[in-house]
Coordinates of C-alpha atoms and ligand atoms in Angstrom, one line a residue:
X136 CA 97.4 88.2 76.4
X137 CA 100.7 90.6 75.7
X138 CA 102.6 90.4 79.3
X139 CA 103.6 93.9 78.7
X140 CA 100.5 95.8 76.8
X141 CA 97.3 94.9 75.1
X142 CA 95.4 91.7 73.6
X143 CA 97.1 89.5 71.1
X144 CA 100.6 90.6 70.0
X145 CA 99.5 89.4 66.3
X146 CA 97.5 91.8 66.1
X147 CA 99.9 95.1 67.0
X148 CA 98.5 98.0 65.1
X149 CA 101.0 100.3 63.8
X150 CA 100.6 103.8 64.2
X151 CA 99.6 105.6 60.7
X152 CA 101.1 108.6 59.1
X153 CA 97.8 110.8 60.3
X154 CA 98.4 109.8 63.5
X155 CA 102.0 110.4 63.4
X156 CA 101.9 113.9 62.2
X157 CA 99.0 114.7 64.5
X158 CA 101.2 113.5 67.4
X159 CA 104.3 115.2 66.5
X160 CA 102.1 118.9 65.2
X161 CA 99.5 118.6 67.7
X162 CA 101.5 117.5 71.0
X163 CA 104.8 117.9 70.3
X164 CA 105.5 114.0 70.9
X165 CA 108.9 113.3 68.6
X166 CA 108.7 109.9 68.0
X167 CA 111.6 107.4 69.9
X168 CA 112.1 104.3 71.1
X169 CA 110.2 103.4 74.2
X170 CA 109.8 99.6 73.3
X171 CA 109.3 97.0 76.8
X172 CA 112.0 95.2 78.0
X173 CA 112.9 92.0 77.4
X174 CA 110.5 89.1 79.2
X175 CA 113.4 87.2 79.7
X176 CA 115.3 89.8 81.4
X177 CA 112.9 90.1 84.3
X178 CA 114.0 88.5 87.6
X179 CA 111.1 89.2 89.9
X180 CA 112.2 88.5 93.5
X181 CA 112.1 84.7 95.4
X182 CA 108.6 83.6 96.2
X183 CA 108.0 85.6 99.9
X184 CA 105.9 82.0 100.7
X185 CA 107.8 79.1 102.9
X186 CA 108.3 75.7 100.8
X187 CA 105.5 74.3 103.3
X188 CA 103.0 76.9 102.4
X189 CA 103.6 76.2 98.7
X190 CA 103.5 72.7 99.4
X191 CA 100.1 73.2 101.3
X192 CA 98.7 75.2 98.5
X193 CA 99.8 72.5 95.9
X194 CA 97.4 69.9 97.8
X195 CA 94.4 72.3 97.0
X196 CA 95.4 74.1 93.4
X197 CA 97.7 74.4 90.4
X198 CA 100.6 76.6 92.0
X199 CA 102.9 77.9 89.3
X200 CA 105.9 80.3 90.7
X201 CA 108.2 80.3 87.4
X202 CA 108.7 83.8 86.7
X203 CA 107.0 84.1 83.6
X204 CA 103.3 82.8 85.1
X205 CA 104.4 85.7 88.2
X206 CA 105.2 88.7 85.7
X207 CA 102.2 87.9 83.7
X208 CA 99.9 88.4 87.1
X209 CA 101.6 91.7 87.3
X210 CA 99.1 94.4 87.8
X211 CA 96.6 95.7 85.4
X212 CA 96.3 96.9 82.2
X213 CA 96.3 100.7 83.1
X214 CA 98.7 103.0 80.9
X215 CA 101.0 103.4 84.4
X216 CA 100.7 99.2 85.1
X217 CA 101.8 98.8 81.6
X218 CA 104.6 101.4 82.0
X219 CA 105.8 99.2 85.2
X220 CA 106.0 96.1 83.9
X221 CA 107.1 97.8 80.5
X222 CA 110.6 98.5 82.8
X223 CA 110.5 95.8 84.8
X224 CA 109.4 96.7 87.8
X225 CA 108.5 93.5 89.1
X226 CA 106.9 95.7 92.5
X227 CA 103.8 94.4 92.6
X228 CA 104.5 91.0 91.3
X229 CA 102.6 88.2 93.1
X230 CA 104.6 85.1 95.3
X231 CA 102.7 82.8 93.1
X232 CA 100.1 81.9 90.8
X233 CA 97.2 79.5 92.3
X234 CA 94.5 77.8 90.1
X235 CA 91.5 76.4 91.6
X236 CA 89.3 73.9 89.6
X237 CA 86.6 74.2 92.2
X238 CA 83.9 76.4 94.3
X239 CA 85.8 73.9 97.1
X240 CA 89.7 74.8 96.0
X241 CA 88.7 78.2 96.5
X242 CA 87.4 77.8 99.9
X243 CA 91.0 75.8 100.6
X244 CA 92.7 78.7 99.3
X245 CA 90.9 80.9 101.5
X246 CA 91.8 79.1 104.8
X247 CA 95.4 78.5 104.0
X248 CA 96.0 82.2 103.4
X249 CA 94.0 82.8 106.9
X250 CA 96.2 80.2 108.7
X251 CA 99.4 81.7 107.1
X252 CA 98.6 85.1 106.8
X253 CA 99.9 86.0 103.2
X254 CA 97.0 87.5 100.9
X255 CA 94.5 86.2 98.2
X256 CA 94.2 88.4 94.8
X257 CA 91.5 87.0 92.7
X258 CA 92.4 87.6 89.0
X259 CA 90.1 86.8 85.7
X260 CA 91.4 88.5 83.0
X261 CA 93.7 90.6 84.6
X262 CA 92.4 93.8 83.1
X263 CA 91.5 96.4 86.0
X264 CA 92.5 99.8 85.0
X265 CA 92.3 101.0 88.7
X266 CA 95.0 98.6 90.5
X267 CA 92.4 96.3 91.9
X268 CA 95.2 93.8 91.2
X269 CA 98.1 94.9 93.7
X270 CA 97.4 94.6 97.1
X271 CA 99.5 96.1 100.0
X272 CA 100.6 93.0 101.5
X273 CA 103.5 92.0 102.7
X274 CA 103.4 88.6 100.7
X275 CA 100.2 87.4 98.3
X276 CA 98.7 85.0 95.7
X277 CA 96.9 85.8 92.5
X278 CA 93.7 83.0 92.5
X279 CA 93.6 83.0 88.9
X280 CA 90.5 82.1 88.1
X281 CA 90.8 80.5 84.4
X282 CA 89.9 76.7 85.2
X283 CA 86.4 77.7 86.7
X284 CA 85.0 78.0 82.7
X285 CA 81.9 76.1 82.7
X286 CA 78.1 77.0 81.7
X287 CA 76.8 75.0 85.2
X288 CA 72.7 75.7 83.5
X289 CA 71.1 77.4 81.0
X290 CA 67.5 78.2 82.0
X291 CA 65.5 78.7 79.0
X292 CA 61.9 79.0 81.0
X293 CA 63.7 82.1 82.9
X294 CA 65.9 83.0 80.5
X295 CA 68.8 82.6 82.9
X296 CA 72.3 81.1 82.7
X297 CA 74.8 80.0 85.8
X298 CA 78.1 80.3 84.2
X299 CA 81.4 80.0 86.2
X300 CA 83.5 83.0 87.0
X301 CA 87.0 82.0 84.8
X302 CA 85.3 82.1 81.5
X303 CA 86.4 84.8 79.0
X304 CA 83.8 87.4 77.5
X305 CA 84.1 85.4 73.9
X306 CA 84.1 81.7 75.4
X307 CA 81.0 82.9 77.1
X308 CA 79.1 84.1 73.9
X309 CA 80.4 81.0 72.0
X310 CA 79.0 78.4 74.5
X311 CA 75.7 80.0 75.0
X312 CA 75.0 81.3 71.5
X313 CA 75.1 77.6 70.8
X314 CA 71.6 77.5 72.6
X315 CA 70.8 80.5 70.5
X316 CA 71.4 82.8 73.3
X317 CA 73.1 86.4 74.2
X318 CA 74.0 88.0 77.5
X319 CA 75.1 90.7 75.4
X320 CA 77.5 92.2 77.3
X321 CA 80.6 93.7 75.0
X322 CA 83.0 96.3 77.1
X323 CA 86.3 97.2 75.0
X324 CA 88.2 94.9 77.2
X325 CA 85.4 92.0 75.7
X326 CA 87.8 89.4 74.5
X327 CA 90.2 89.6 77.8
X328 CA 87.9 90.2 80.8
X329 CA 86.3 87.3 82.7
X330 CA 82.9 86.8 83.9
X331 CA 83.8 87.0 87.4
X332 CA 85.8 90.7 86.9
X333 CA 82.2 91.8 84.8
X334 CA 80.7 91.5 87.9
X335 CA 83.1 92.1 91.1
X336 CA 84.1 95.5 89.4
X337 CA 80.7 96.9 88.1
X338 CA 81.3 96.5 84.0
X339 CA 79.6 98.0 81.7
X340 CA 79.5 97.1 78.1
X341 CA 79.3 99.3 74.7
X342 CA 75.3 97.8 74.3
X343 CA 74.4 98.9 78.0
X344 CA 72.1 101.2 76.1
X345 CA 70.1 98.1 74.7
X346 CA 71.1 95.3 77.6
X347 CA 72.0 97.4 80.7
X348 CA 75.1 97.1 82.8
X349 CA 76.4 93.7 83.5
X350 CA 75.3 94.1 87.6
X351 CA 72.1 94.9 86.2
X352 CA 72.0 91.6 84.2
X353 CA 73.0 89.7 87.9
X354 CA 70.6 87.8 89.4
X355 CA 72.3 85.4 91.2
X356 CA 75.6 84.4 92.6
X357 CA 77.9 81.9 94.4
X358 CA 80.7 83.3 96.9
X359 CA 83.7 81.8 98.2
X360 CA 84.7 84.2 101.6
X361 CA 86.9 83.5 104.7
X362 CA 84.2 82.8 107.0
X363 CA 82.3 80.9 104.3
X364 CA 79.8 80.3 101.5
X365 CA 77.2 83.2 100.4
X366 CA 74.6 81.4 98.1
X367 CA 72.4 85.2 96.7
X368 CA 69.1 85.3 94.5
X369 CA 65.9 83.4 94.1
X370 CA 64.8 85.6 91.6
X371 CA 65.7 88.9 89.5
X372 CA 63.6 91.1 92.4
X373 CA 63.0 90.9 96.4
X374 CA 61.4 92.3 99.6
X375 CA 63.2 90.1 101.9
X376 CA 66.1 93.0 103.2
X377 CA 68.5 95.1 101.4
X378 CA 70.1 93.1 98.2
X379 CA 73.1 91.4 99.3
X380 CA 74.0 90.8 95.9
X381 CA 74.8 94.6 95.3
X382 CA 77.2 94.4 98.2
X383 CA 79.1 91.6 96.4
X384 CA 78.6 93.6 92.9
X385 CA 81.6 95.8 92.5
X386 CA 83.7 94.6 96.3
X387 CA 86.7 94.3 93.6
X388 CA 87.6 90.8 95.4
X389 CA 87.7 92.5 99.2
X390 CA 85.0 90.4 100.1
X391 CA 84.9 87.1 98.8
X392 CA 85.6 85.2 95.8
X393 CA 82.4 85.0 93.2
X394 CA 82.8 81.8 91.9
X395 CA 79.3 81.6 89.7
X396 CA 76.8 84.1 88.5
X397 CA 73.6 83.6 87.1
X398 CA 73.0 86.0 84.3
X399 CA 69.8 86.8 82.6
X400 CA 70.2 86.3 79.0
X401 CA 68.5 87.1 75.8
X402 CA 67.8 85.2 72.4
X403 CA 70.9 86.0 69.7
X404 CA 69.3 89.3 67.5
X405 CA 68.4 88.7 64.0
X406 CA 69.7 91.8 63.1
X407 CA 72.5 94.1 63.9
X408 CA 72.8 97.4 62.3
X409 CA 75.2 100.2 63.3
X410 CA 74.6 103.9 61.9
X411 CA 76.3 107.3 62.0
X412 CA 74.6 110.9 63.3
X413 CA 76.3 114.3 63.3
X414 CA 75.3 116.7 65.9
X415 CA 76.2 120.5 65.7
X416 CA 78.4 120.7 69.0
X417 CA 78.6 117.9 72.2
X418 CA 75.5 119.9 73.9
X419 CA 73.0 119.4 71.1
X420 CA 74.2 115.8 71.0
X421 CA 73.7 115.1 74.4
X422 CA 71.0 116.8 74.6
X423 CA 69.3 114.5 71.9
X424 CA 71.0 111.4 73.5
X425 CA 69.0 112.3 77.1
X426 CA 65.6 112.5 75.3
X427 CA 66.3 109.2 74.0
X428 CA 67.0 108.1 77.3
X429 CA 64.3 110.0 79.1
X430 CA 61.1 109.5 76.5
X431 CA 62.8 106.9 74.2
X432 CA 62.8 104.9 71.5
X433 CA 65.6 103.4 73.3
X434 CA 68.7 102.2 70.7
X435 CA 71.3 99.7 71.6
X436 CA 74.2 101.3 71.0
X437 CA 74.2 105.0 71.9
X438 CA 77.7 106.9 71.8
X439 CA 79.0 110.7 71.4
X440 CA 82.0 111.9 71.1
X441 CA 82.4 115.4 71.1
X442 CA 84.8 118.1 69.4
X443 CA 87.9 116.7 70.1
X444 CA 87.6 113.3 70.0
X445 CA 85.4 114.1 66.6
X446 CA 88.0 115.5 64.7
X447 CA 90.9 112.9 66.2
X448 CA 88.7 109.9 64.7
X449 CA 88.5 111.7 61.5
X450 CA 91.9 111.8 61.9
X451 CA 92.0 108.5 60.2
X452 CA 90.5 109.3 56.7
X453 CA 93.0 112.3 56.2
X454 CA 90.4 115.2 57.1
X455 CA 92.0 116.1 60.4
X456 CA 91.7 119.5 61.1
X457 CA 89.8 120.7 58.6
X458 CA 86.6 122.8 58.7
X459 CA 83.8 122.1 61.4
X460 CA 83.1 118.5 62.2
X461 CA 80.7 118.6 64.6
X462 CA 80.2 115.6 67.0
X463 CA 79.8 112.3 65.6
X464 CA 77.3 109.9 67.4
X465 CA 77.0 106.1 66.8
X466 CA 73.3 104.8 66.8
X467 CA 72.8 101.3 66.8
X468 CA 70.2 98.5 67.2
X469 CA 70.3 95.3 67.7
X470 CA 67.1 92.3 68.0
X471 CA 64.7 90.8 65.5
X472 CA 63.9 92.8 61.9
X473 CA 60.4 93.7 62.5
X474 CA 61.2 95.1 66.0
X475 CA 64.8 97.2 64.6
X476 CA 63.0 98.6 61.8
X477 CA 60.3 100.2 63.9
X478 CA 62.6 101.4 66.2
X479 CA 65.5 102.6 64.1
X480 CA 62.1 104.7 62.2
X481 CA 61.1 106.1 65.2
X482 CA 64.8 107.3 66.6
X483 CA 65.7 108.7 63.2
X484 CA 62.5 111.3 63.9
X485 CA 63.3 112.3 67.1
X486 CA 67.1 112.5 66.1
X487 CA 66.7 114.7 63.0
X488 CA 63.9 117.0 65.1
X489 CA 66.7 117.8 67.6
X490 CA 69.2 118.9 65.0
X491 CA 71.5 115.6 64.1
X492 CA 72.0 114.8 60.3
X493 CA 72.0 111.2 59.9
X494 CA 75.2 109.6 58.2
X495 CA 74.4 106.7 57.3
X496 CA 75.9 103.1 57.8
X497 CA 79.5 103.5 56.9
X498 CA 80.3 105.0 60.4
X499 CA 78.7 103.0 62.5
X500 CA 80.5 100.0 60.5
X501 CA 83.8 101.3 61.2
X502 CA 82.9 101.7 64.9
X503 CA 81.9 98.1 64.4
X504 CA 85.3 96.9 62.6
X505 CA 87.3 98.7 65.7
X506 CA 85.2 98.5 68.3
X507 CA 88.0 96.2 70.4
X508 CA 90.8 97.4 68.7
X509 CA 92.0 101.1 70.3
X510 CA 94.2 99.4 73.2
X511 CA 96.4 97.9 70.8
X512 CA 96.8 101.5 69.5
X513 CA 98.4 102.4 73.1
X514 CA 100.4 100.1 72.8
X515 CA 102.6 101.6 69.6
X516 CA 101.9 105.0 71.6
X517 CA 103.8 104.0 74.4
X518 CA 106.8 102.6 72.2
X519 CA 107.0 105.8 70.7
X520 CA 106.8 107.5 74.3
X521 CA 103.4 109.1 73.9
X522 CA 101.3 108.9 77.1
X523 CA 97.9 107.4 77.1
X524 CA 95.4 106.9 79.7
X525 CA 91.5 107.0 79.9
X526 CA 89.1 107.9 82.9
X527 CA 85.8 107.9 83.3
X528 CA 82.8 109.3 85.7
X529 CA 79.3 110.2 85.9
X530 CA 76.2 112.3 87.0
X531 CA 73.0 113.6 86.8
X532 CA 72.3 115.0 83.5
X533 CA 72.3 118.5 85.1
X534 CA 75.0 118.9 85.5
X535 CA 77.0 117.0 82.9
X536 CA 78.0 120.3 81.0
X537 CA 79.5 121.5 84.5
X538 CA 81.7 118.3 85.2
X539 CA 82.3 117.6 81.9
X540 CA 84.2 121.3 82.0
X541 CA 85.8 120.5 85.4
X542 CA 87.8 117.6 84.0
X543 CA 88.6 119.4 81.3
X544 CA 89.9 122.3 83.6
X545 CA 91.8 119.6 85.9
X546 CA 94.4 118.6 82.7
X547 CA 95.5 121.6 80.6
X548 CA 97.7 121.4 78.3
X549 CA 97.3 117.8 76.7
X550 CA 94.8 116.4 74.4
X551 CA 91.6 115.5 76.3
X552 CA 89.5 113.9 74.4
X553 CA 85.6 113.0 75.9
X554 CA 82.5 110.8 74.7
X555 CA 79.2 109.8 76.8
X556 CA 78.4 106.0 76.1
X557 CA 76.0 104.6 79.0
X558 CA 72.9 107.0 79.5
X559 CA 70.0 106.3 81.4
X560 CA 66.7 108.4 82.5
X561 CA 68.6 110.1 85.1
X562 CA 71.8 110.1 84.0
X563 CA 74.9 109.7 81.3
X564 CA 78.7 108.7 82.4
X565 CA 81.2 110.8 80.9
X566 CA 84.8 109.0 79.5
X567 CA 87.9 110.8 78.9
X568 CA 91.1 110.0 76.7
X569 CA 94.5 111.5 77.5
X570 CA 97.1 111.9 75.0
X571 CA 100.1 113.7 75.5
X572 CA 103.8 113.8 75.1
X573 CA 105.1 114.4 78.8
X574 CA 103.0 114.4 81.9
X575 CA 103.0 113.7 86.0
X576 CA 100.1 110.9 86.0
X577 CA 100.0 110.8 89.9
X578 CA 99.8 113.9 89.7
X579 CA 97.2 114.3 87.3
X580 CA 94.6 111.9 88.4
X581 CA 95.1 113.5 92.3
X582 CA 93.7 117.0 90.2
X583 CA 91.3 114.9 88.1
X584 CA 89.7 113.0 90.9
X585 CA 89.2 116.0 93.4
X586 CA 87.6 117.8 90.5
X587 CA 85.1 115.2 89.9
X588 CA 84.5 114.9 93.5
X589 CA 83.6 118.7 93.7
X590 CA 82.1 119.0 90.6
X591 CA 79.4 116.8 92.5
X592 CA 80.2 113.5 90.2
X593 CA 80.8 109.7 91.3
X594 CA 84.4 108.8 90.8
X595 CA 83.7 105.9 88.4
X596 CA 81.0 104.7 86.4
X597 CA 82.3 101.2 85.5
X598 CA 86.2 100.8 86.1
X599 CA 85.7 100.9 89.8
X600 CA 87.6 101.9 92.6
X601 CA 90.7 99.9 93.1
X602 CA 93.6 101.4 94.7
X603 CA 93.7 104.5 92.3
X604 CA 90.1 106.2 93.7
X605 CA 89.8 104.8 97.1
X606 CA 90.4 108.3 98.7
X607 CA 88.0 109.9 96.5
X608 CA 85.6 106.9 97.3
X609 CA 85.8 107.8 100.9
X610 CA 85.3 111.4 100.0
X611 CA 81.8 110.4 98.4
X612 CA 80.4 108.1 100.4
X613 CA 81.6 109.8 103.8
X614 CA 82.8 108.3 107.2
X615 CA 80.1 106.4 108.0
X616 CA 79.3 105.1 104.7
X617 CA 83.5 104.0 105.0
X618 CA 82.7 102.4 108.3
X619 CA 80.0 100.6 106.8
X620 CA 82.5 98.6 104.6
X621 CA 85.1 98.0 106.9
X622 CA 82.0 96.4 109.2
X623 CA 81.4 93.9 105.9
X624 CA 85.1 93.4 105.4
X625 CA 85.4 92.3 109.0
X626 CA 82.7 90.4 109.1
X627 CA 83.2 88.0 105.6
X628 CA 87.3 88.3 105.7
X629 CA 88.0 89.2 109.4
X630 CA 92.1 88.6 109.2
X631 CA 91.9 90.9 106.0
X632 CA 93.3 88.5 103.4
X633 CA 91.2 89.3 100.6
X634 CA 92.5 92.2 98.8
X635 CA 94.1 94.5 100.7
X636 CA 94.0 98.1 100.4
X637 CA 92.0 98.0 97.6
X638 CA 88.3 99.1 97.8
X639 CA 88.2 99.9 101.5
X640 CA 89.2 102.8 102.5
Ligands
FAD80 C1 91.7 98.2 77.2 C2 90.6 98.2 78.2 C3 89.3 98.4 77.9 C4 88.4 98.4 78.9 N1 87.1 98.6 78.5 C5 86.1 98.6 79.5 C6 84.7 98.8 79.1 O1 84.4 99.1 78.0 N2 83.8 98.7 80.1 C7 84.2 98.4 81.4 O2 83.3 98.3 82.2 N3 85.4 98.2 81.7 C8 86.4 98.2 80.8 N4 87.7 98.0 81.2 C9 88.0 97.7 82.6 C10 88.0 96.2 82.9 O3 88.1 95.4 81.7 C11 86.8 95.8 83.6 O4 86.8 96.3 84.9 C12 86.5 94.3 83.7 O5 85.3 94.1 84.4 C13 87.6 93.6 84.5 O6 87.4 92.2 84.4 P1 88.6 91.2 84.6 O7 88.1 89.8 84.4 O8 89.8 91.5 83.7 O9 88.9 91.5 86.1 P2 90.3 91.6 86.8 O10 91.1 92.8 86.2 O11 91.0 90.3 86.9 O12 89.8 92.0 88.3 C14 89.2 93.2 88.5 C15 88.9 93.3 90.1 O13 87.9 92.4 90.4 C16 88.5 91.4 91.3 N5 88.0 90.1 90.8 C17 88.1 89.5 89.6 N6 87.4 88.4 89.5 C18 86.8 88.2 90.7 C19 85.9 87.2 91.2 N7 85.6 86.2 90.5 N8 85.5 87.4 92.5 C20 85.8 88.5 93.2 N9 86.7 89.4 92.8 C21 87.1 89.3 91.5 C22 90.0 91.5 91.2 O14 90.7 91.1 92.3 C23 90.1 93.0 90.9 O15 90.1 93.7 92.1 C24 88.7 98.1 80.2 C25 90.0 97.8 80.5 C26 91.0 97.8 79.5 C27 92.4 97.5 79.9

């Protein structure tokens, strides 16, 4: 992973001549030389940890505190994280770097950091866009989680696999599609992200349509916390009390350390297949895109992008700007021939009688071929000092069109650019990219959140909360629903070690 930007540096995309004249006609952005600093010319600040409490956590762990391992558990991989590091702000750069092996290591961790008072951030793949990765602590430790990369048991009967928390989004595929299996879980961030981060920040993948959310795919977990272990699930449903497991799903780290999941899991599909729809405008689209959701068939893949972000992907094949595009939609379905065939029949009728006019494949394999690959664009818009950043919400289909305008209203004057890709019966989430040449972020997202927050909407659909929406968190559960969490937090990390300031309000 690129210390100062996205993914694999090998595979930089450089920024085309469309998108170069679109940025320097439609924004104003004169391309210059924003490039990152040089790695070597970082000097984060001595370790804040005593030699003994090193040497205590180097009986339990791996313990790296070179300043490369530090810089490179610096943050997120938001557009202002990246701009930090970028300059080397080395502010929220952890003491040190701490590896477990084990369930038991973590535990270890756990009570030195209580004894010693200095804070625990776990860290998978390091790719919160909401700073859950910088805690407000005077002193702290990112538990990177990478040697905890085992498939513990694949349950075939139950279609279930316990998987350790370190292992990568690919690593996971590879081991289990080696039994022929699938949790099907692909969020942009795919390659990067970890197991563990799926879960403790509420991910959800570009097939949620077909395989749900990843807290939906949960049935069972393993956590490490300060006052001990929590061992959740004896099957995918229960009577006995409220779920425990949805209290661990999406605490972001602030309440314990998940250390294994069991996932539910699916045979690898026969058949993939990826197509294109045009809708007249976003409303027609989304209106099509809620039947589907509400009455079915249900697709896979189901994404819309509307006006905007229409015409900025066409962008790429030299048509920008010209005549009506409409609102592109990617349809796709994925499981065994028999079953895709009937479905992808029936959607194609309900799609044509609300109005879309189908494509054909050769969008939907583009979105394939690129499907991972915009964050490596932000990275060659930030060196030419373009400003990047995406959000994301959601609501009751009611009143999508209302909140959907609300953000819109909340950043005039740069390029917002909008598509829905998780819908369900009652519901779609709503994401947003910014592009612009010049902007006040903090500023920004204040504006953006409190209009979401009015507009009646839920601050996040699947980043999460971090430190970025914890006063708009508050503002939507209330006081009590606040108190509620800081009763948990007490109770399963009572010294307030785990995390702190982010989530909890
Ligand atoms: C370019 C890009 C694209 C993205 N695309 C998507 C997308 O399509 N869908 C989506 O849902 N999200 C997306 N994200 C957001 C992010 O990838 C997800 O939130 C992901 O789930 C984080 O996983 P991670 O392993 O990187 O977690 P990290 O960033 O390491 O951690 C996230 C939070 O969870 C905590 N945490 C991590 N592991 C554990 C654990 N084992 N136990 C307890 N707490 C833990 C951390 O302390 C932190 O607060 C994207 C991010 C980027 C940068």
């Amino acid at each position: 992973m690129s210390w100062s930007g996205w993914g694999d540096p090998a595979k930089a995309t450089p920024l085309s001549e469309s998108i170069t004249t679109l940025l320097r006609e439609l924004l104003g952005v004169e391309p210059r030389d924003e490039a990152p600093v040089a790695l070597a010319d970082i000097a984060p600040p001595a370790p804040r940890l005593g030699e003994d409490v090193l040497a205590a956590l180097g009986k339990v762990a791996e313990v790296r505190t070179d300043a490369e391992a530090r810089i490179r558990h610096t943050g997120g991989k938001s557009t202002p994280d990246l701009l930090r590091i970028r300059r080397g702000d080395t502010s929220q750069t952890p003491d040190a770097v701490v590896l477990p092996a084990t369930h038991e290591d973590v535990l270890s961790v756990l009570e030195l950091a209580t004894e010693h008072g200095f804070a625990v951030v776990p860290f998978g793949g390091g790719t919160s866009v909401v700073g859950g990765l910088a805690p407000q602590a005077p002193a702290f430790v990112a538990l990177d989680l990478r040697r905890l990369d085992e498939v513990l048991e694949v349950d075939e009967v139950s279609r279930t696999a316990t998987l350790q928390v370190g292992l990568r989004g690919p690593r996971a595929e590879e081991l289990l599609a080696g039994r022929g299996y699938t949790i099907g879980h692909f969020p942009q961030s795919f390659e990067w992200a970890s197991i563990g981060g799926f879960a403790a920040a509420r991910s959800s993948g570009q097939s949620s349509a077909g395989y749900g959310r990843f807290d939906e795919l949960v049935v069972g977990m393993t956590v490490a916390t300060p006052t001990g272990t929590l061992v959740l699930g004896r099957a995918q449903k229960s009577a006995a009390g409220p779920d425990l497991r949805q209290l661990i799903l999406g605490s972001e780290g602030a309440f314990g350390v998940i250390t294994s999941l069991t996932v539910r899991i699916r045979p690898v599909p026969e058949v993939k297949l990826y197509e294109g729809w045009r809708f007249p405008d976003f409303a027609a689209g989304a209106a099509a895109l809620r039947v589907l959701s509400q009455d079915g068939p249900m697709p896979t893949v189901l994404r819309l992008s509307d006006e905007t972000e229409t015409m900025v992907g066409l962008a790429r094949t030299e048509s920008i700007g010209e005549g009506d595009s409409g609102c592109l939609a990617i349809v796709g379905y994925e499981g065994q021939a028999g079953e895709v065939a009937v479905r992808r029949d029936r959607t194609h009728a309900v799609l044509v009688s609300l109005g879309g006019t189908a494509l054909g494949s050769e969008p939907g394999e583009s979105w394939e071929h690129g499907r991972f690959g915009a964050p490596y664009l932000r990275d060659s818009l930030l060196d030419v000092g373009a400003f990047v950043e995406t959000l994301e919400t959601t609501t009751f289909w009611s009143n999508v069109p209302a909140l959907y305008a609300a953000v819109k209203a909340a950043l005039p004057g740069h390029l917002v650019m909008c598509h829905i890709s998780h819908v369900y019966a009652s519901s779609a989430s709503l994401y947003f990219t910014i592009v612009t040449a010049r902007i006040d972020w903090d500023e920004a997202k204040t504006a953006v959140n409190e209009a979401i927050i009015a507009a009646g909407g839920s601050i996040s659909h699947h980043h999460g909360v971090g430190t970025e929406h914890k006063a708009a968190y508050a503002e939507e559960i209330g006081p009590l629903g606040v108190e509620v969490l800081r009763a948990v937090k007490r109770s399963l990390d009572p010294a307030g070690i785990l995390n702190p300031g982010i989530l909890v309000p």
